[in-house]
Amino acid sequence: MTELEPLRNTFIQEIIDADREAGRHGGRVHTRFPPEPNGYLHIGHARAICVDFGLAMLNGGLCNLRFDDTNPSKEGTEYVEAIKEDVRWLGFDWGDREYYASDYFEYLYQCAIKLIKKGKAYVCDLSPEEIREYRGTLTEPGRESPYRNRSVEENLDLFQRMRAGEFPDGSRTLRAKIDMASPNLNMRDPVIYRIQRVRHHRTGDEWCIYPMYDFAHPLSDAIEGITHSLCSLEFEDHRPLYEWFLRELEIEDPPQQIEFARLEITHVVTSKRVLRRLVEEGHVSGWDDPRMPTLAGLRRRGYTPKSIRTFVARAGVSKTNATIDIALLEHCVREDLNATAPRVMAVLNPLRVVITNYPEDLVEEFPVENNPEDPAAGHRMVPFSRVIYIERDDFMEDPPKNYFRLAPGREVRLKGAYYIKCEEVVKDPETGEIVELRCTYDPESRGGTTPDGRKVRGTLHWVSAAHAVEAEVRLYDHLFKTADPLEGGDIIANLNPDSLRVLTGCLLEPSVRQAKVGDRFQFLRHGYFCVDRDSTPERLVFNRTVSLKDTWAKLQKA
RNA sequence: UGGGGGAUGGGGUAACGGUAGCCCGAUUGGCUCUGGACCAAUUAGUGAAGGUUCGAAUCCUUCUCCCCCAGCCA
């Protein structure tokens, strides 16, 4: 995965280098990717995955997959399966190191007991509202809980009875005894265990008390021998707490938490809450709608894992909150697909062309290269006959001077076949719509060049009417029309009404007939497309992954 | 007006006291049987003000702006 190489150029790598030089952690590098199984992974997670796994890989270390499943009310097995599939798809392997915070519940419980015995934790009877009141504010210190100075014995007894299920949900908590006057709110006696009678997806009804993230995370890292615990910026404030637990529990060779910025992209939203809303309100067809920034959506859209890794590496990793232009992501898929996707001719909006001087029943086959970027890809034979279809946009009755395509009296090249000249435009007498072009071909131009070497500026793609395969093509655009989906405060108002255009009756060259779900192609002069899972042999369905850069479109706009 | 972070061309990201570089984008030109790709060039930057120094994006001082934190979420 050489595309991950730029990750060496990050402040995290510098820390790793310094650690190794100092001989810390015995020179080991061991990271973890710790998703909470409460939703689908999205492009934002891709950075975390690439950084966690990538940095381990780049440093000859290991990365664990650990499900942070300490809140059963939101989590479920369906998510763990989806997450595993997505991480694997992105190209990473955690070997047999698939862990769950819930595997450590007993150990965590014992750690809590230890804290109580040290006088560093206590059972608190305050209600959630009271805890909030006692916590103070950003500018005022908190007040100590009246239960703060219970004896070790009483705390031990109460905590054991919490576990035994003697108290109702929410009635008591176990809290770390730190400092209610700390300017860091996280240090104001944070709750480390709550009572919650919710069935856990792995431990079932074994527990009715569950540890909080701040408590479970450092200890899970410690158990797994993690050296560098990488997380996002909002946890910077939690680092003192992370370290407090490790210190109080006398963990040897403790892991260190290092924070970096989340990945934000223009025209994209990565909030789980918002993504869920889009799905639930039907603005998209599901979590894997090709417009969704989920890994499942990107996969269905046709993005390659490699292009996403490249994107993450090129975007870089820092502590600056930054929004990367979606153009970089699109550039990365184009770059990958340009090198690998077989070319195919597809007429999305067909215009019938009759070549009047071409024999009525003749069918010729022309070789067309599968990928000019890759000679090894070879070529295929494409059938040609008297009636063909070209793109409606490739003809203009009254063209501007910089239009190189077909127009009355003009000559163009049909890719790999012949030069044709437009002789007549046939219109529907009622509507005036152009229904057919009547052209002549130059037999001398067979294969795409003429002996006289005359230049033709335009080369069009085409399909033979008699051999064409019909397909549905779904054209996707950014889900949000504004670079910042939150602009103006109303996400829904910023939805791009043209984010999906479904084209039916598209005509493709016959070589695509065998295409299987997930196969990727470049439709010549259009963009990159892949076969959608809705596709059947009778009814092919393609998704546009990304368009080709279109300088003509740009010229038109100007 | 508590605490924790952050500011380098249009968007990202390097440079760790010594030529501000790279990627994306944009623009221009070249090439082309994809108006793609490719090639070349251009564009444009150290948040502000002081200070230290032969020399400052980098060190010091002050200021400005932005992000995060008051879940029994992670």
XYZ file of C-alpha atoms (C1' of nucleotides) in Angstrom:
632
model
C 0.000 0.000 0.000
C 2.435 2.556 -1.205
C -0.403 5.053 -1.471
C -0.288 5.268 2.320
C 3.317 6.427 2.287
C 2.418 10.140 2.733
C 1.170 9.241 6.200
C 4.789 9.083 7.241
C 4.773 12.789 6.825
C 2.585 13.452 9.828
C 3.095 14.703 13.339
C 1.996 11.310 14.611
C 4.862 9.620 12.827
C 7.188 12.124 14.450
C 5.892 11.077 17.841
C 6.364 7.436 16.933
C 9.916 8.137 15.775
C 10.705 9.962 18.990
C 9.228 7.135 21.041
C 11.318 4.579 19.273
C 14.439 6.614 19.643
C 13.735 6.871 23.348
C 13.088 3.160 23.473
C 9.562 3.572 24.737
C 7.130 0.642 24.553
C 10.078 -1.591 23.762
C 10.115 -0.076 20.296
C 6.682 -1.492 19.530
C 3.936 0.261 17.619
C 0.512 -1.154 18.317
C -2.658 0.760 17.476
C -6.339 0.019 17.387
C -9.372 1.095 15.430
C -12.197 1.347 17.967
C -15.579 1.898 16.293
C -18.767 1.889 18.289
C -21.100 -0.603 16.608
C -24.005 1.801 16.463
C -23.990 2.854 12.833
C -22.335 2.511 9.487
C -18.786 3.550 8.778
C -18.388 6.609 6.592
C -15.640 8.437 4.738
C -14.704 10.202 7.971
C -13.925 6.851 9.540
C -11.777 6.051 6.540
C -9.197 8.505 7.808
C -9.188 6.896 11.230
C -8.913 3.435 9.703
C -6.109 4.411 7.352
C -4.236 6.210 10.105
C -4.685 3.473 12.713
C -3.927 0.553 10.421
C -1.632 2.467 8.098
C 0.699 3.847 10.712
C 0.961 0.443 12.358
C 1.745 -1.104 8.982
C 4.236 1.586 8.040
C 6.057 0.995 11.304
C 6.027 -2.775 11.282
C 3.411 -2.849 14.009
C -0.087 -4.183 14.504
C -3.528 -2.709 14.645
C -6.458 -4.274 16.459
C -10.087 -3.985 15.541
C -11.924 -3.247 18.745
C -15.613 -2.650 19.079
C -16.267 -0.042 21.697
C -19.513 -1.556 22.853
C -20.081 -0.111 26.293
C -23.510 1.352 25.601
C -25.893 -1.496 24.733
C -28.849 0.789 24.216
C -27.461 1.942 20.874
C -25.394 -0.950 19.673
C -26.035 -4.102 17.763
C -24.534 -7.083 15.949
C -25.784 -5.936 12.556
C -23.424 -3.013 12.845
C -20.422 -5.081 13.832
C -20.854 -7.228 10.736
C -21.201 -4.175 8.493
C -18.158 -2.546 10.066
C -16.019 -5.625 9.609
C -17.023 -5.848 5.975
C -16.198 -2.204 5.402
C -12.786 -2.328 7.077
C -11.923 -5.435 5.118
C -13.136 -3.827 1.919
C -10.955 -0.790 2.553
C -8.092 -3.243 2.502
C -7.111 -3.783 6.108
C -6.582 -6.940 8.074
C -6.734 -7.288 11.828
C -5.759 -10.950 11.810
C -7.266 -12.671 14.822
C -7.217 -9.477 16.859
C -10.916 -8.805 16.858
C -11.773 -7.497 20.284
C -14.696 -6.046 22.151
C -14.684 -3.724 25.103
C -17.428 -5.988 26.412
C -14.869 -8.807 26.615
C -13.274 -6.799 29.391
C -16.354 -6.106 31.504
C -15.208 -8.355 34.351
C -11.716 -6.903 34.328
C -13.127 -3.410 34.190
C -15.334 -4.218 37.144
C -12.307 -5.378 39.097
C -10.506 -2.175 38.196
C -13.440 -0.235 39.579
C -13.242 -2.220 42.812
C -9.571 -1.394 43.003
C -10.306 2.276 42.595
C -12.904 2.104 45.352
C -10.454 0.371 47.648
C -7.929 3.104 46.982
C -10.554 5.652 47.914
C -10.561 6.934 44.337
C -14.128 6.094 43.440
C -17.466 6.247 45.151
C -21.077 5.352 44.662
C -23.180 8.458 44.182
C -26.931 8.644 44.664
C -27.428 11.937 42.880
C -29.912 11.982 40.014
C -28.710 12.915 36.534
C -30.163 16.384 36.993
C -28.428 16.811 40.315
C -25.149 15.623 38.938
C -25.411 18.267 36.288
C -26.167 20.953 38.855
C -23.302 19.872 41.067
C -20.910 19.841 38.132
C -20.840 23.632 37.978
C -20.281 25.477 34.719
C -17.445 26.370 32.408
C -16.548 29.307 34.615
C -17.679 28.175 38.057
C -16.304 25.223 39.985
C -18.576 22.321 40.859
C -19.721 21.216 44.305
C -18.862 17.961 45.913
C -21.539 15.314 46.012
C -22.928 14.648 49.483
C -22.107 10.968 48.856
C -18.517 11.681 48.026
C -17.102 10.687 51.379
C -18.766 7.348 51.916
C -16.503 4.751 53.430
C -14.669 2.264 51.291
C -16.760 -0.507 52.827
C -20.021 1.182 52.030
C -18.891 1.939 48.483
C -17.812 -1.640 47.981
C -21.124 -2.910 49.285
C -23.164 -0.509 47.213
C -21.213 -1.108 44.036
C -21.553 -4.864 44.410
C -25.281 -4.413 44.895
C -25.408 -2.186 41.830
C -23.977 -5.053 39.880
C -26.363 -7.472 41.550
C -29.261 -5.454 40.239
C -30.607 -4.214 43.538
C -31.123 -0.652 42.377
C -33.258 0.810 39.625
C -31.792 2.203 36.447
C -30.284 5.614 36.874
C -30.609 5.617 40.625
C -26.916 5.458 41.380
C -23.578 5.743 39.633
C -20.003 4.966 40.400
C -17.876 8.059 40.109
C -14.169 8.682 40.067
C -13.104 10.885 42.963
C -10.931 13.506 41.385
C -11.532 17.236 41.686
C -14.853 19.060 41.549
C -13.019 22.348 41.141
C -10.971 21.307 38.124
C -11.162 23.744 35.228
C -11.446 20.634 33.070
C -15.014 19.462 33.473
C -14.036 15.921 32.641
C -12.102 15.763 35.885
C -15.071 16.799 38.043
C -15.764 13.349 39.423
C -16.833 11.763 36.144
C -19.333 8.929 36.157
C -17.604 5.669 35.353
C -20.459 3.181 35.766
C -24.179 3.551 35.260
C -27.065 1.211 35.893
C -28.833 0.270 32.699
C -31.040 -2.761 32.357
C -30.541 -3.206 28.636
C -29.693 -6.433 26.936
C -26.184 -6.262 25.480
C -25.556 -7.689 22.038
C -22.766 -9.875 23.358
C -23.118 -10.229 27.104
C -26.885 -10.487 27.089
C -28.374 -9.893 30.514
C -25.221 -10.705 32.410
C -24.723 -7.076 33.361
C -26.990 -4.289 34.433
C -24.164 -1.870 35.018
C -22.022 -0.651 32.152
C -18.733 1.250 32.160
C -18.414 4.634 30.519
C -16.120 5.298 27.588
C -13.620 7.329 29.597
C -13.071 4.451 31.955
C -13.271 1.552 29.527
C -11.101 3.010 26.796
C -7.726 3.488 28.491
C -8.043 0.137 30.196
C -9.020 -1.661 27.017
C -5.985 -0.089 25.376
C -3.844 -1.253 28.263
C -5.122 -4.830 28.133
C -4.365 -5.051 24.437
C -0.901 -3.590 24.827
C -1.734 -0.601 22.685
C 1.149 1.850 22.455
C -0.403 4.714 20.518
C -4.094 5.311 21.021
C -5.154 7.607 18.226
C -8.412 9.473 18.409
C -10.073 12.682 17.327
C -9.543 16.185 18.601
C -12.589 16.393 20.843
C -10.930 13.936 23.180
C -8.025 16.220 23.957
C -9.848 17.331 27.081
C -10.232 13.729 28.077
C -6.562 12.924 27.928
C -5.897 13.927 31.551
C -8.649 11.547 32.573
C -7.331 8.821 30.297
C -3.980 9.183 32.010
C -5.513 9.434 35.475
C -7.088 5.984 35.207
C -3.905 4.400 33.928
C -1.911 6.003 36.726
C -4.332 5.190 39.525
C -4.612 1.607 38.345
C -0.832 1.411 38.148
C -0.717 0.231 34.564
C 2.798 -0.494 33.405
C 4.005 0.878 30.094
C 0.771 2.789 29.625
C -0.513 3.618 26.152
C -0.517 7.232 25.077
C -3.455 9.001 23.561
C -2.751 11.161 20.511
C -5.446 13.260 18.907
C -5.857 14.367 15.302
C -8.560 16.188 13.365
C -11.582 14.485 11.902
C -11.979 14.402 8.153
C -14.495 16.849 6.760
C -15.282 17.161 3.053
C -17.137 19.828 1.120
C -20.684 18.911 0.044
C -20.620 16.013 2.494
C -22.045 15.450 5.930
C -20.561 12.841 8.236
C -22.729 13.265 11.283
C -24.273 9.897 12.142
C -27.361 11.708 13.329
C -27.861 13.513 10.036
C -27.081 10.452 7.959
C -29.675 8.520 9.912
C -32.183 11.279 9.295
C -31.531 11.217 5.556
C -32.242 7.513 5.544
C -35.262 7.635 7.818
C -36.912 10.526 6.053
C -36.341 8.892 2.705
C -34.099 11.520 1.184
C -31.883 8.647 0.135
C -32.736 5.021 -0.502
C -30.723 3.636 2.410
C -27.356 3.516 4.130
C -25.778 2.280 0.932
C -27.443 4.769 -1.369
C -24.654 5.660 -3.813
C -24.942 9.293 -2.764
C -24.227 8.486 0.854
C -20.709 9.096 2.196
C -20.841 5.744 3.964
C -18.258 3.220 2.895
C -21.171 1.034 1.819
C -22.494 3.893 -0.306
C -19.120 4.693 -1.818
C -18.593 1.020 -2.593
C -21.923 0.799 -4.370
C -21.160 4.046 -6.148
C -18.075 2.400 -7.609
C -15.305 3.983 -5.574
C -12.261 1.782 -5.236
C -10.721 1.107 -1.827
C -7.398 2.239 -3.159
C -8.749 5.592 -4.267
C -10.084 6.213 -0.783
C -6.769 5.293 0.804
C -4.954 7.585 -1.602
C -7.390 10.344 -0.802
C -6.863 10.002 2.933
C -3.104 9.937 2.580
C -3.028 12.948 0.265
C -5.418 14.945 2.415
C -2.960 14.491 5.223
C -3.379 14.345 8.956
C -3.009 17.270 11.303
C -4.575 18.957 14.287
C -6.186 21.659 12.195
C -9.925 21.458 11.649
C -10.000 21.438 7.884
C -12.506 20.722 5.170
C -11.069 18.957 2.180
C -12.427 19.800 -1.235
C -14.465 16.891 -2.593
C -12.627 17.493 -5.867
C -9.613 15.759 -4.336
C -11.652 12.634 -3.616
C -13.005 12.694 -7.150
C -9.548 13.222 -8.547
C -8.340 10.152 -6.674
C -11.010 7.834 -8.112
C -10.494 9.165 -11.589
C -6.790 8.578 -11.282
C -7.273 4.987 -10.155
C -10.055 4.157 -12.590
C -8.295 5.823 -15.506
C -5.519 3.309 -15.081
C -7.713 0.276 -14.540
C -11.231 0.625 -15.945
C -11.977 -0.935 -19.329
C -13.422 1.528 -21.837
C -16.787 0.982 -23.370
C -19.012 3.019 -25.640
C -22.347 3.996 -24.153
C -24.871 6.338 -25.669
C -26.834 7.811 -22.829
C -29.182 10.009 -24.806
C -29.448 8.376 -28.228
C -29.922 10.080 -31.569
C -30.494 7.811 -34.532
C -28.104 8.104 -37.417
C -28.586 6.402 -40.763
C -25.516 6.108 -42.920
C -27.143 6.290 -46.291
C -24.257 5.054 -48.416
C -23.446 2.099 -46.173
C -24.707 -1.289 -47.369
C -28.063 -2.251 -45.917
C -27.131 -5.649 -44.468
C -23.436 -5.296 -43.849
C -22.000 -5.694 -40.363
C -18.346 -4.957 -39.766
C -16.426 -5.386 -36.547
C -13.802 -2.920 -35.469
C -11.137 -3.389 -32.854
C -11.216 -0.770 -30.126
C -8.622 -0.601 -27.374
C -9.886 -1.522 -23.922
C -7.671 0.957 -22.172
C -5.273 3.305 -23.918
C -3.471 3.739 -20.593
C -2.799 0.036 -20.423
C -1.708 -1.653 -23.660
C -1.882 -5.007 -21.905
C -5.632 -4.598 -21.640
C -5.843 -5.401 -25.338
C -8.845 -4.640 -27.473
C -12.315 -5.888 -28.240
C -14.355 -6.088 -31.435
C -17.258 -3.695 -31.749
C -19.954 -4.255 -34.399
C -20.826 -1.497 -36.837
C -23.736 -1.238 -39.232
C -25.860 1.141 -41.270
C -27.962 2.439 -38.431
C -26.182 3.652 -35.365
C -26.861 5.861 -32.429
C -24.774 8.767 -31.275
C -25.139 11.095 -28.338
C -27.787 13.760 -28.830
C -25.335 16.298 -27.408
C -22.892 15.381 -30.144
C -25.001 17.098 -32.750
C -25.867 20.745 -33.043
C -27.848 22.247 -35.841
C -26.339 25.664 -35.384
C -23.027 25.143 -33.645
C -20.716 27.769 -32.176
C -17.232 27.985 -33.675
C -15.548 26.035 -30.895
C -17.905 23.073 -31.289
C -15.967 20.161 -32.766
C -18.771 17.644 -33.024
C -21.333 16.864 -35.681
C -23.345 19.563 -37.439
C -24.937 19.920 -40.847
C -22.251 19.494 -43.484
C -19.575 18.684 -40.922
C -17.432 15.625 -40.691
C -16.510 13.727 -37.551
C -14.837 10.464 -36.717
C -16.750 7.580 -35.213
C -14.317 6.091 -32.743
C -12.502 3.172 -34.317
C -14.784 3.080 -37.381
C -15.311 5.661 -40.103
C -15.623 9.363 -40.745
C -19.174 10.448 -41.323
C -20.606 13.657 -42.678
C -24.034 14.989 -41.820
C -26.119 15.493 -44.950
C -29.629 15.878 -43.643
C -31.503 16.533 -40.439
C -34.859 14.818 -40.078
C -37.327 16.439 -37.739
C -40.673 15.532 -36.302
C -43.066 17.690 -38.300
C -45.220 18.257 -35.238
C -42.688 19.115 -32.589
C -39.698 20.120 -34.607
C -37.606 17.708 -32.569
C -34.674 16.167 -34.358
C -35.449 12.487 -34.765
C -32.762 11.298 -37.116
C -29.621 12.304 -38.920
C -28.826 11.107 -42.401
C -25.118 10.897 -42.996
C -22.657 9.522 -45.479
C -19.460 7.761 -44.614
C -16.089 7.785 -46.302
C -15.026 4.184 -47.024
C -11.444 5.437 -47.165
C -11.586 6.352 -43.500
C -11.984 2.757 -42.361
C -10.470 2.283 -38.917
C -10.400 5.981 -38.244
C -7.835 7.504 -40.568
C -7.745 8.425 -44.226
C -4.945 8.103 -46.769
C -5.063 11.833 -47.379
C -4.366 12.340 -43.696
C -7.009 15.002 -43.303
C -7.766 16.111 -39.781
C -11.075 15.645 -38.070
C -11.376 17.477 -34.864
C -14.169 15.486 -33.258
C -14.274 11.812 -32.380
C -17.633 10.481 -31.262
C -18.643 7.308 -29.515
C -21.468 5.323 -31.054
C -23.352 2.047 -30.914
C -24.788 -0.065 -33.665
C -28.589 -0.007 -33.423
C -28.961 -3.665 -34.203
C -26.420 -4.744 -31.602
C -26.993 -2.281 -28.797
C -27.762 -3.362 -25.253
C -30.309 -1.291 -23.433
C -29.585 -0.152 -19.904
C -30.647 2.131 -17.110
C -28.014 4.594 -16.049
C -28.099 6.500 -12.786
C -26.247 9.778 -12.797
C -25.230 10.969 -9.376
C -24.098 14.354 -8.250
C -23.249 15.814 -4.854
C -25.983 15.120 -2.321
C -25.765 18.715 -1.150
C -25.643 21.677 -3.448
C -23.824 23.850 -0.919
C -20.182 23.249 -0.051
C -21.262 23.430 3.569
C -24.401 21.305 3.998
C -25.142 23.153 7.236
C -25.173 26.542 5.560
C -28.265 28.487 6.540
C -29.047 25.989 9.266
C -31.332 23.762 7.239
C -29.642 20.656 5.908
C -32.708 19.498 4.041
C -32.998 22.806 2.200
C -29.457 22.333 0.973
C -30.124 18.952 -0.580
C -29.251 18.946 -4.269
C -32.478 18.280 -6.182
C -30.404 16.923 -9.059
C -28.281 14.533 -7.031
C -29.846 11.636 -8.921
C -30.967 11.508 -12.519
C -32.184 8.209 -13.823
C -31.732 7.625 -17.536
C -33.527 4.779 -19.221
C -33.191 3.532 -22.748
C -29.449 4.106 -22.800
C -27.733 2.089 -25.505
C -24.442 0.332 -24.852
C -22.104 -1.646 -27.015
C -22.759 -5.374 -26.728
C -19.534 -6.184 -24.872
C -21.125 -5.094 -21.581
C -23.740 -7.799 -21.742
C -21.665 -10.058 -19.515
C -20.921 -7.399 -16.913
C -21.391 -8.462 -13.314
C -22.491 -6.464 -10.300
C -19.663 -4.218 -9.184
C -17.802 -4.265 -12.513
C -16.373 -0.868 -13.341
C -16.056 0.754 -16.750
C -15.216 4.009 -18.319
C -18.036 5.033 -20.622
C -16.053 6.853 -23.246
C -16.300 10.623 -22.923
C -18.787 10.312 -20.057
C -17.140 9.037 -16.931
C -16.708 5.995 -14.774
C -19.615 3.661 -14.148
C -20.213 0.456 -12.285
C -22.899 -2.182 -12.389
C -25.389 -1.624 -9.596
C -26.694 -4.453 -7.490
C -30.186 -3.719 -8.887
C -28.881 -4.928 -12.218
C -30.201 -8.135 -13.802
C -29.146 -9.830 -17.032
C -32.393 -8.595 -18.565
C -32.100 -5.094 -17.257
C -28.625 -3.710 -16.749
C -28.287 -0.856 -14.269
C -25.211 1.316 -14.036
C -24.184 3.901 -11.458
C -22.024 6.801 -12.415
C -19.141 6.880 -9.985
C -17.762 10.157 -11.251
C -17.849 12.010 -14.529
C -14.852 12.637 -16.703
C -13.512 16.141 -16.560
C -15.519 17.997 -19.142
C -13.846 21.040 -20.608
C -16.610 21.446 -23.170
C -19.169 21.788 -20.386
C -16.914 24.377 -18.843
C -16.642 26.287 -22.083
C -20.404 26.263 -22.448
C -20.867 27.723 -19.012
C -18.514 30.551 -19.731
C -14.697 36.771 31.387
C -12.758 28.694 33.019
C -9.996 24.928 30.491
C -8.131 22.475 26.091
C -6.633 23.034 20.867
C -5.730 25.562 16.121
C -4.296 29.555 12.285
C 1.008 28.819 5.797
C -1.762 30.649 -1.829
C -8.875 29.397 -3.543
C -8.879 24.113 -0.627
C -5.350 20.811 1.895
C -0.425 19.906 3.652
C 5.295 20.374 4.267
C 9.511 23.335 5.683
C 11.625 22.084 13.068
C 16.683 29.591 12.877
C 19.137 29.534 6.541
C 16.098 29.416 -1.304
C 8.420 28.952 1.494
C 7.990 23.033 -1.401
C 4.119 19.347 -2.736
C -1.061 17.806 -3.924
C -6.016 19.378 -5.476
C -8.396 23.460 -7.967
C -8.305 27.547 -11.424
C -6.116 29.802 -15.930
C -3.116 29.408 -20.493
C -0.642 26.608 -24.134
C 0.894 21.739 -26.249
C -0.551 16.849 -27.588
C -4.468 13.430 -28.601
C -8.950 8.432 -32.809
C -12.031 10.008 -25.408
C -13.046 18.209 -25.497
C -10.560 12.194 -21.137
C -5.606 11.047 -19.918
C -0.815 13.122 -20.453
C 2.918 17.342 -20.789
C 4.318 22.450 -19.876
C 3.554 27.133 -17.874
C 0.898 30.746 -14.961
C -1.796 32.113 -10.719
C -1.366 32.839 -5.539
C 0.525 32.161 0.898
C 3.281 32.459 6.421
C -3.762 35.923 10.928
C -1.890 41.115 13.162
C 1.661 44.234 15.679
C 6.102 44.515 18.144
C 10.806 42.183 19.670
C 15.438 38.754 19.542
C 18.875 37.515 15.410
C 23.535 38.421 10.198
C 18.980 35.768 9.097
C 12.219 34.250 11.709
C 6.610 30.532 9.091
C 9.954 28.633 12.886
C 12.152 31.776 19.158
C 9.822 35.810 22.708
C 5.672 39.441 23.860
C 0.909 41.310 22.999
C -3.414 40.987 20.126
C -7.186 38.908 16.673
C -10.039 35.051 14.788
C -11.725 29.829 14.669
C -12.840 24.888 16.935
C -13.944 21.661 21.339
C -15.836 20.818 26.595
C -21.190 21.721 31.420
C -24.296 13.043 28.561
C -25.596 8.248 33.559
C -23.110 9.106 24.545
C -18.646 7.709 22.164
